[in-house]
Amino acid sequence: MLKFKLRWLHVAIAAVGIFLLLAFVTNVPTRLEREDIFAIKAILGTQEAPQINSFEDEIRVIRWAQAQVFKAAPGNEPIPEYESREPMDLLKARSGLCFDRARTLDKALTWLGFEARHVFILFSDPQSGTGAWSFIKHAFSRSGSHAVTEVKTTRGWVLVDSNSPWISLDINGLPVEAGDVHKKRAELQAAPDYTLVPLWAIRGMYSRRGQFFKPYVLFPEFNWPDFLQWVFDSE
């Protein structure tokens, strides 16, 4: 009996070790590389970040950066899976889907001096809701998803969409966090259709299958510090 227990203890330790190793090698970094900065300056058409002195300036610059990314990548063909999708890749492709443009928005807004974080939006359905079991079911299925950026302003976090020129301001012009856009949809300005359904806004998650960032291991891709902060903030 003791040998049986020890065997399963060793299996559990090995499983935890493998998980931690995979988490380490698949962690998606958020730092700006030299090539990122070069590409971002080309996309934004400026060598210097504009001066920001007020909340109104923040919103103006966020909208401008979003528009410049759309202008740089007007096409709707995705960067292929298992290929790099950093700002330089988007600039060269002049095309991308939400997960491609969101990565560039994350980094462009960081270069502009904002605190920015990547958000993976996972859609539920009205029948399932957004409870724990529903999350597990949708997270490990092919349920619909979307990728956006959240940016911290002096009045709170605002969602910056990667497919349309929309940011999550309410009718009073105040930011609404990504996790609240479904609950507060009636208060939002011109909200896109995806806010109609219940959703989870998972910070720091990039993909469910490991197909977007090196080393392209079949394992979900996260920036673990952002994701773990989201987990503990959600408690």
PDB file of C-alpha atoms in Angstrom:
ATOM      1  CA  MET A   1       0.000   0.000   0.000  1.00  0.00           C
ATOM      2  CA  LEU A   2       2.850   2.356   0.870  1.00  0.00           C
ATOM      3  CA  LYS A   3       4.548   1.648  -2.481  1.00  0.00           C
ATOM      4  CA  PHE A   4       1.262   2.377  -4.283  1.00  0.00           C
ATOM      5  CA  LYS A   5       0.915   5.728  -2.520  1.00  0.00           C
ATOM      6  CA  LEU A   6       4.537   6.648  -3.218  1.00  0.00           C
ATOM      7  CA  ARG A   7       4.140   5.762  -6.902  1.00  0.00           C
ATOM      8  CA  TRP A   8       1.170   8.099  -7.282  1.00  0.00           C
ATOM      9  CA  LEU A   9       2.951  10.785  -5.307  1.00  0.00           C
ATOM     10  CA  HIS A  10       5.830  10.568  -7.782  1.00  0.00           C
ATOM     11  CA  VAL A  11       3.374  10.743 -10.699  1.00  0.00           C
ATOM     12  CA  ALA A  12       1.768  13.849  -9.195  1.00  0.00           C
ATOM     13  CA  ILE A  13       5.147  15.514  -8.627  1.00  0.00           C
ATOM     14  CA  ALA A  14       6.197  14.706 -12.187  1.00  0.00           C
ATOM     15  CA  ALA A  15       2.907  16.100 -13.562  1.00  0.00           C
ATOM     16  CA  VAL A  16       3.322  19.334 -11.619  1.00  0.00           C
ATOM     17  CA  GLY A  17       6.924  19.596 -12.800  1.00  0.00           C
ATOM     18  CA  ILE A  18       5.924  19.118 -16.441  1.00  0.00           C
ATOM     19  CA  PHE A  19       3.172  21.714 -16.101  1.00  0.00           C
ATOM     20  CA  LEU A  20       5.553  24.259 -14.590  1.00  0.00           C
ATOM     21  CA  LEU A  21       8.136  23.590 -17.293  1.00  0.00           C
ATOM     22  CA  LEU A  22       5.548  24.050 -20.057  1.00  0.00           C
ATOM     23  CA  ALA A  23       4.244  27.204 -18.389  1.00  0.00           C
ATOM     24  CA  PHE A  24       7.786  28.588 -18.249  1.00  0.00           C
ATOM     25  CA  VAL A  25       8.694  27.880 -21.885  1.00  0.00           C
ATOM     26  CA  THR A  26       5.336  29.082 -23.267  1.00  0.00           C
ATOM     27  CA  ASN A  27       5.129  32.298 -21.233  1.00  0.00           C
ATOM     28  CA  VAL A  28       4.424  35.178 -23.645  1.00  0.00           C
ATOM     29  CA  PRO A  29       6.691  38.160 -22.851  1.00  0.00           C
ATOM     30  CA  THR A  30       5.282  41.674 -22.943  1.00  0.00           C
ATOM     31  CA  ARG A  31       8.554  43.636 -23.057  1.00  0.00           C
ATOM     32  CA  LEU A  32       9.282  45.877 -26.023  1.00  0.00           C
ATOM     33  CA  GLU A  33      12.136  44.726 -28.248  1.00  0.00           C
ATOM     34  CA  ARG A  34      14.176  47.057 -30.465  1.00  0.00           C
ATOM     35  CA  GLU A  35      12.424  45.766 -33.588  1.00  0.00           C
ATOM     36  CA  ASP A  36       9.028  46.363 -31.938  1.00  0.00           C
ATOM     37  CA  ILE A  37       9.879  50.008 -31.321  1.00  0.00           C
ATOM     38  CA  PHE A  38      11.060  50.488 -34.904  1.00  0.00           C
ATOM     39  CA  ALA A  39       7.818  48.961 -36.242  1.00  0.00           C
ATOM     40  CA  ILE A  40       5.598  50.893 -33.827  1.00  0.00           C
ATOM     41  CA  LYS A  41       7.151  54.209 -34.855  1.00  0.00           C
ATOM     42  CA  ALA A  42       6.508  53.306 -38.496  1.00  0.00           C
ATOM     43  CA  ILE A  43       2.910  52.276 -37.777  1.00  0.00           C
ATOM     44  CA  LEU A  44       2.162  55.398 -35.752  1.00  0.00           C
ATOM     45  CA  GLY A  45       4.101  57.665 -38.083  1.00  0.00           C
ATOM     46  CA  THR A  46       6.018  59.372 -35.304  1.00  0.00           C
ATOM     47  CA  GLN A  47       9.395  59.167 -33.610  1.00  0.00           C
ATOM     48  CA  GLU A  48       8.184  60.579 -30.296  1.00  0.00           C
ATOM     49  CA  ALA A  49       5.217  59.716 -28.114  1.00  0.00           C
ATOM     50  CA  PRO A  50       2.762  62.636 -27.861  1.00  0.00           C
ATOM     51  CA  GLN A  51       2.489  64.514 -24.593  1.00  0.00           C
ATOM     52  CA  ILE A  52      -0.473  63.532 -22.435  1.00  0.00           C
ATOM     53  CA  ASN A  53      -1.760  65.970 -19.811  1.00  0.00           C
ATOM     54  CA  SER A  54      -5.354  64.927 -19.165  1.00  0.00           C
ATOM     55  CA  PHE A  55      -7.898  62.124 -19.436  1.00  0.00           C
ATOM     56  CA  GLU A  56      -9.155  63.701 -22.653  1.00  0.00           C
ATOM     57  CA  ASP A  57      -5.618  63.503 -24.036  1.00  0.00           C
ATOM     58  CA  GLU A  58      -5.434  59.828 -23.035  1.00  0.00           C
ATOM     59  CA  ILE A  59      -8.612  58.977 -24.923  1.00  0.00           C
ATOM     60  CA  ARG A  60      -7.521  60.988 -27.962  1.00  0.00           C
ATOM     61  CA  VAL A  61      -4.147  59.216 -28.109  1.00  0.00           C
ATOM     62  CA  ILE A  62      -5.686  55.774 -27.566  1.00  0.00           C
ATOM     63  CA  ARG A  63      -8.150  56.322 -30.418  1.00  0.00           C
ATOM     64  CA  TRP A  64      -5.370  57.668 -32.643  1.00  0.00           C
ATOM     65  CA  ALA A  65      -3.129  54.661 -31.988  1.00  0.00           C
ATOM     66  CA  GLN A  66      -6.024  52.278 -32.669  1.00  0.00           C
ATOM     67  CA  ALA A  67      -6.776  54.035 -35.969  1.00  0.00           C
ATOM     68  CA  GLN A  68      -3.118  53.921 -37.008  1.00  0.00           C
ATOM     69  CA  VAL A  69      -2.935  50.170 -36.399  1.00  0.00           C
ATOM     70  CA  PHE A  70      -6.051  49.657 -38.543  1.00  0.00           C
ATOM     71  CA  LYS A  71      -4.527  51.850 -41.239  1.00  0.00           C
ATOM     72  CA  ALA A  72      -1.293  49.834 -41.172  1.00  0.00           C
ATOM     73  CA  ALA A  73      -3.130  46.490 -41.365  1.00  0.00           C
ATOM     74  CA  PRO A  74      -6.381  47.019 -43.300  1.00  0.00           C
ATOM     75  CA  GLY A  75      -6.589  43.433 -44.565  1.00  0.00           C
ATOM     76  CA  ASN A  76      -8.508  40.649 -42.843  1.00  0.00           C
ATOM     77  CA  GLU A  77      -6.262  37.708 -43.656  1.00  0.00           C
ATOM     78  CA  PRO A  78      -4.693  36.360 -40.464  1.00  0.00           C
ATOM     79  CA  ILE A  79      -1.001  35.908 -39.960  1.00  0.00           C
ATOM     80  CA  PRO A  80      -0.712  32.105 -40.293  1.00  0.00           C
ATOM     81  CA  GLU A  81      -0.633  29.976 -37.179  1.00  0.00           C
ATOM     82  CA  TYR A  82       2.811  28.915 -35.920  1.00  0.00           C
ATOM     83  CA  GLU A  83       4.351  32.130 -37.292  1.00  0.00           C
ATOM     84  CA  SER A  84       5.517  35.269 -35.511  1.00  0.00           C
ATOM     85  CA  ARG A  85       2.890  38.000 -35.056  1.00  0.00           C
ATOM     86  CA  GLU A  86       4.823  40.880 -33.523  1.00  0.00           C
ATOM     87  CA  PRO A  87       4.371  44.524 -34.692  1.00  0.00           C
ATOM     88  CA  MET A  88       6.950  44.149 -37.461  1.00  0.00           C
ATOM     89  CA  ASP A  89       5.129  41.074 -38.799  1.00  0.00           C
ATOM     90  CA  LEU A  90       1.813  42.941 -38.846  1.00  0.00           C
ATOM     91  CA  LEU A  91       3.458  45.887 -40.606  1.00  0.00           C
ATOM     92  CA  LYS A  92       4.896  43.612 -43.288  1.00  0.00           C
ATOM     93  CA  ALA A  93       1.687  41.597 -43.757  1.00  0.00           C
ATOM     94  CA  ARG A  94      -0.567  44.707 -43.775  1.00  0.00           C
ATOM     95  CA  SER A  95      -3.277  42.329 -42.638  1.00  0.00           C
ATOM     96  CA  GLY A  96      -4.394  40.428 -39.581  1.00  0.00           C
ATOM     97  CA  LEU A  97      -7.225  39.326 -37.349  1.00  0.00           C
ATOM     98  CA  CYS A  98      -8.042  40.343 -33.789  1.00  0.00           C
ATOM     99  CA  PHE A  99      -5.230  38.354 -32.188  1.00  0.00           C
ATOM    100  CA  ASP A 100      -2.685  39.869 -34.587  1.00  0.00           C
ATOM    101  CA  ARG A 101      -3.779  43.490 -34.219  1.00  0.00           C
ATOM    102  CA  ALA A 102      -4.278  43.182 -30.454  1.00  0.00           C
ATOM    103  CA  ARG A 103      -0.644  42.148 -29.978  1.00  0.00           C
ATOM    104  CA  THR A 104       0.485  45.273 -31.824  1.00  0.00           C
ATOM    105  CA  LEU A 105      -1.982  47.457 -29.915  1.00  0.00           C
ATOM    106  CA  ASP A 106      -0.666  46.021 -26.633  1.00  0.00           C
ATOM    107  CA  LYS A 107       2.871  47.038 -27.525  1.00  0.00           C
ATOM    108  CA  ALA A 108       2.056  50.323 -29.277  1.00  0.00           C
ATOM    109  CA  LEU A 109       0.099  51.598 -26.289  1.00  0.00           C
ATOM    110  CA  THR A 110       2.877  50.471 -23.961  1.00  0.00           C
ATOM    111  CA  TRP A 111       5.393  52.451 -26.034  1.00  0.00           C
ATOM    112  CA  LEU A 112       3.106  55.466 -25.784  1.00  0.00           C
ATOM    113  CA  GLY A 113       3.480  55.315 -22.000  1.00  0.00           C
ATOM    114  CA  PHE A 114       0.295  53.517 -20.986  1.00  0.00           C
ATOM    115  CA  GLU A 115      -0.055  50.431 -18.841  1.00  0.00           C
ATOM    116  CA  ALA A 116      -1.585  47.953 -21.279  1.00  0.00           C
ATOM    117  CA  ARG A 117      -2.604  44.310 -20.951  1.00  0.00           C
ATOM    118  CA  HIS A 118      -3.744  41.646 -23.377  1.00  0.00           C
ATOM    119  CA  VAL A 119      -7.269  40.285 -22.868  1.00  0.00           C
ATOM    120  CA  PHE A 120      -8.691  37.053 -24.269  1.00  0.00           C
ATOM    121  CA  ILE A 121     -12.488  37.291 -24.444  1.00  0.00           C
ATOM    122  CA  LEU A 122     -14.200  33.918 -24.175  1.00  0.00           C
ATOM    123  CA  PHE A 123     -17.883  33.885 -25.042  1.00  0.00           C
ATOM    124  CA  SER A 124     -20.516  31.951 -23.142  1.00  0.00           C
ATOM    125  CA  ASP A 125     -24.221  31.684 -23.907  1.00  0.00           C
ATOM    126  CA  PRO A 126     -27.266  32.925 -21.998  1.00  0.00           C
ATOM    127  CA  GLN A 127     -28.226  29.397 -20.927  1.00  0.00           C
ATOM    128  CA  SER A 128     -24.808  28.535 -19.484  1.00  0.00           C
ATOM    129  CA  GLY A 129     -23.995  31.862 -17.836  1.00  0.00           C
ATOM    130  CA  THR A 130     -20.530  32.599 -16.481  1.00  0.00           C
ATOM    131  CA  GLY A 131     -20.170  30.237 -13.531  1.00  0.00           C
ATOM    132  CA  ALA A 132     -17.124  28.082 -12.817  1.00  0.00           C
ATOM    133  CA  TRP A 133     -18.392  24.923 -14.556  1.00  0.00           C
ATOM    134  CA  SER A 134     -19.513  26.915 -17.558  1.00  0.00           C
ATOM    135  CA  PHE A 135     -16.049  28.469 -17.783  1.00  0.00           C
ATOM    136  CA  ILE A 136     -14.358  25.067 -17.751  1.00  0.00           C
ATOM    137  CA  LYS A 137     -16.709  23.774 -20.459  1.00  0.00           C
ATOM    138  CA  HIS A 138     -16.163  26.758 -22.755  1.00  0.00           C
ATOM    139  CA  ALA A 139     -12.426  27.112 -22.086  1.00  0.00           C
ATOM    140  CA  PHE A 140     -11.724  23.580 -23.315  1.00  0.00           C
ATOM    141  CA  SER A 141     -14.037  23.659 -26.322  1.00  0.00           C
ATOM    142  CA  ARG A 142     -14.064  25.600 -29.587  1.00  0.00           C
ATOM    143  CA  SER A 143     -16.306  28.305 -28.148  1.00  0.00           C
ATOM    144  CA  GLY A 144     -16.047  31.705 -29.771  1.00  0.00           C
ATOM    145  CA  SER A 145     -13.339  34.084 -28.622  1.00  0.00           C
ATOM    146  CA  HIS A 146     -11.881  37.505 -29.336  1.00  0.00           C
ATOM    147  CA  ALA A 147      -8.625  39.314 -28.499  1.00  0.00           C
ATOM    148  CA  VAL A 148      -8.488  42.921 -27.327  1.00  0.00           C
ATOM    149  CA  THR A 149      -6.292  45.285 -25.339  1.00  0.00           C
ATOM    150  CA  GLU A 150      -7.085  46.960 -22.041  1.00  0.00           C
ATOM    151  CA  VAL A 151      -5.424  50.273 -21.238  1.00  0.00           C
ATOM    152  CA  LYS A 152      -5.204  52.021 -17.900  1.00  0.00           C
ATOM    153  CA  THR A 153      -6.327  55.645 -17.922  1.00  0.00           C
ATOM    154  CA  THR A 154      -6.515  58.087 -15.051  1.00  0.00           C
ATOM    155  CA  ARG A 155     -10.203  57.161 -14.736  1.00  0.00           C
ATOM    156  CA  GLY A 156      -9.917  53.399 -15.035  1.00  0.00           C
ATOM    157  CA  TRP A 157      -9.286  50.598 -17.523  1.00  0.00           C
ATOM    158  CA  VAL A 158     -10.755  50.883 -21.011  1.00  0.00           C
ATOM    159  CA  LEU A 159     -11.128  48.127 -23.625  1.00  0.00           C
ATOM    160  CA  VAL A 160      -9.587  48.928 -27.018  1.00  0.00           C
ATOM    161  CA  ASP A 161     -11.151  46.773 -29.718  1.00  0.00           C
ATOM    162  CA  SER A 162      -8.963  45.159 -32.366  1.00  0.00           C
ATOM    163  CA  ASN A 163     -11.565  44.737 -35.115  1.00  0.00           C
ATOM    164  CA  SER A 164     -13.494  48.003 -34.990  1.00  0.00           C
ATOM    165  CA  PRO A 165     -12.786  51.617 -33.964  1.00  0.00           C
ATOM    166  CA  TRP A 166     -14.514  51.162 -30.615  1.00  0.00           C
ATOM    167  CA  ILE A 167     -13.342  51.671 -27.059  1.00  0.00           C
ATOM    168  CA  SER A 168     -15.461  50.941 -23.998  1.00  0.00           C
ATOM    169  CA  LEU A 169     -16.671  54.337 -22.835  1.00  0.00           C
ATOM    170  CA  ASP A 170     -20.090  54.706 -21.263  1.00  0.00           C
ATOM    171  CA  ILE A 171     -22.625  57.387 -22.111  1.00  0.00           C
ATOM    172  CA  ASN A 172     -20.879  59.710 -19.658  1.00  0.00           C
ATOM    173  CA  GLY A 173     -17.531  59.179 -21.367  1.00  0.00           C
ATOM    174  CA  LEU A 174     -16.113  57.039 -18.554  1.00  0.00           C
ATOM    175  CA  PRO A 175     -14.156  53.792 -19.082  1.00  0.00           C
ATOM    176  CA  VAL A 176     -15.740  50.366 -18.559  1.00  0.00           C
ATOM    177  CA  GLU A 177     -13.458  47.375 -17.922  1.00  0.00           C
ATOM    178  CA  ALA A 178     -13.515  44.504 -20.404  1.00  0.00           C
ATOM    179  CA  GLY A 179     -15.071  42.153 -17.865  1.00  0.00           C
ATOM    180  CA  ASP A 180     -18.049  44.498 -17.413  1.00  0.00           C
ATOM    181  CA  VAL A 181     -18.960  45.281 -21.034  1.00  0.00           C
ATOM    182  CA  HIS A 182     -21.754  42.694 -21.196  1.00  0.00           C
ATOM    183  CA  LYS A 183     -23.278  43.660 -17.850  1.00  0.00           C
ATOM    184  CA  LYS A 184     -23.105  47.384 -18.678  1.00  0.00           C
ATOM    185  CA  ARG A 185     -23.920  47.148 -22.366  1.00  0.00           C
ATOM    186  CA  ALA A 186     -26.951  49.433 -22.074  1.00  0.00           C
ATOM    187  CA  GLU A 187     -24.665  52.172 -20.724  1.00  0.00           C
ATOM    188  CA  LEU A 188     -22.013  51.892 -23.459  1.00  0.00           C
ATOM    189  CA  GLN A 189     -21.570  54.077 -26.518  1.00  0.00           C
ATOM    190  CA  ALA A 190     -22.209  52.118 -29.758  1.00  0.00           C
ATOM    191  CA  ALA A 191     -21.163  48.749 -28.311  1.00  0.00           C
ATOM    192  CA  PRO A 192     -20.335  46.001 -30.860  1.00  0.00           C
ATOM    193  CA  ASP A 193     -22.494  42.897 -31.112  1.00  0.00           C
ATOM    194  CA  TYR A 194     -20.098  40.670 -29.196  1.00  0.00           C
ATOM    195  CA  THR A 195     -21.041  42.480 -25.984  1.00  0.00           C
ATOM    196  CA  LEU A 196     -24.569  41.046 -26.337  1.00  0.00           C
ATOM    197  CA  VAL A 197     -23.552  37.648 -24.913  1.00  0.00           C
ATOM    198  CA  PRO A 198     -22.096  36.721 -21.510  1.00  0.00           C
ATOM    199  CA  LEU A 199     -18.317  36.612 -21.574  1.00  0.00           C
ATOM    200  CA  TRP A 200     -15.135  36.214 -19.585  1.00  0.00           C
ATOM    201  CA  ALA A 201     -12.345  38.754 -20.099  1.00  0.00           C
ATOM    202  CA  ILE A 202      -9.213  36.732 -19.293  1.00  0.00           C
ATOM    203  CA  ARG A 203      -6.179  38.932 -18.813  1.00  0.00           C
ATOM    204  CA  GLY A 204      -2.847  37.607 -19.963  1.00  0.00           C
ATOM    205  CA  MET A 205      -4.227  34.768 -22.106  1.00  0.00           C
ATOM    206  CA  TYR A 206      -3.199  34.601 -25.765  1.00  0.00           C
ATOM    207  CA  SER A 207      -4.370  31.235 -27.081  1.00  0.00           C
ATOM    208  CA  ARG A 208      -5.829  27.896 -26.032  1.00  0.00           C
ATOM    209  CA  ARG A 209      -3.628  25.789 -28.319  1.00  0.00           C
ATOM    210  CA  GLY A 210      -0.117  27.223 -28.373  1.00  0.00           C
ATOM    211  CA  GLN A 211      -0.219  28.246 -32.039  1.00  0.00           C
ATOM    212  CA  PHE A 212       0.686  31.931 -31.859  1.00  0.00           C
ATOM    213  CA  PHE A 213       4.025  32.312 -30.081  1.00  0.00           C
ATOM    214  CA  LYS A 214       7.282  30.380 -29.983  1.00  0.00           C
ATOM    215  CA  PRO A 215       8.090  27.630 -29.135  1.00  0.00           C
ATOM    216  CA  TYR A 216       4.629  26.671 -30.521  1.00  0.00           C
ATOM    217  CA  VAL A 217       4.075  23.920 -27.965  1.00  0.00           C
ATOM    218  CA  LEU A 218       0.612  22.379 -27.761  1.00  0.00           C
ATOM    219  CA  PHE A 219      -0.154  24.200 -24.508  1.00  0.00           C
ATOM    220  CA  PRO A 220      -2.206  27.328 -23.706  1.00  0.00           C
ATOM    221  CA  GLU A 221      -0.224  30.562 -24.037  1.00  0.00           C
ATOM    222  CA  PHE A 222      -0.254  33.100 -21.214  1.00  0.00           C
ATOM    223  CA  ASN A 223       1.673  35.942 -19.796  1.00  0.00           C
ATOM    224  CA  TRP A 224       1.560  34.291 -16.407  1.00  0.00           C
ATOM    225  CA  PRO A 225       1.988  37.375 -14.181  1.00  0.00           C
ATOM    226  CA  ASP A 226      -1.005  39.076 -15.865  1.00  0.00           C
ATOM    227  CA  PHE A 227      -3.067  35.891 -15.835  1.00  0.00           C
ATOM    228  CA  LEU A 228      -2.392  35.049 -12.189  1.00  0.00           C
ATOM    229  CA  GLN A 229      -3.228  38.613 -11.207  1.00  0.00           C
ATOM    230  CA  TRP A 230      -6.558  38.188 -13.026  1.00  0.00           C
ATOM    231  CA  VAL A 231      -7.199  34.895 -11.203  1.00  0.00           C
ATOM    232  CA  PHE A 232      -6.606  36.405  -7.773  1.00  0.00           C
ATOM    233  CA  ASP A 233      -8.436  39.646  -8.622  1.00  0.00           C
ATOM    234  CA  SER A 234     -11.450  37.521  -9.588  1.00  0.00           C
ATOM    235  CA  GLU A 235     -11.709  35.855  -6.215  1.00  0.00           C
TER     236      GLU A 235
END
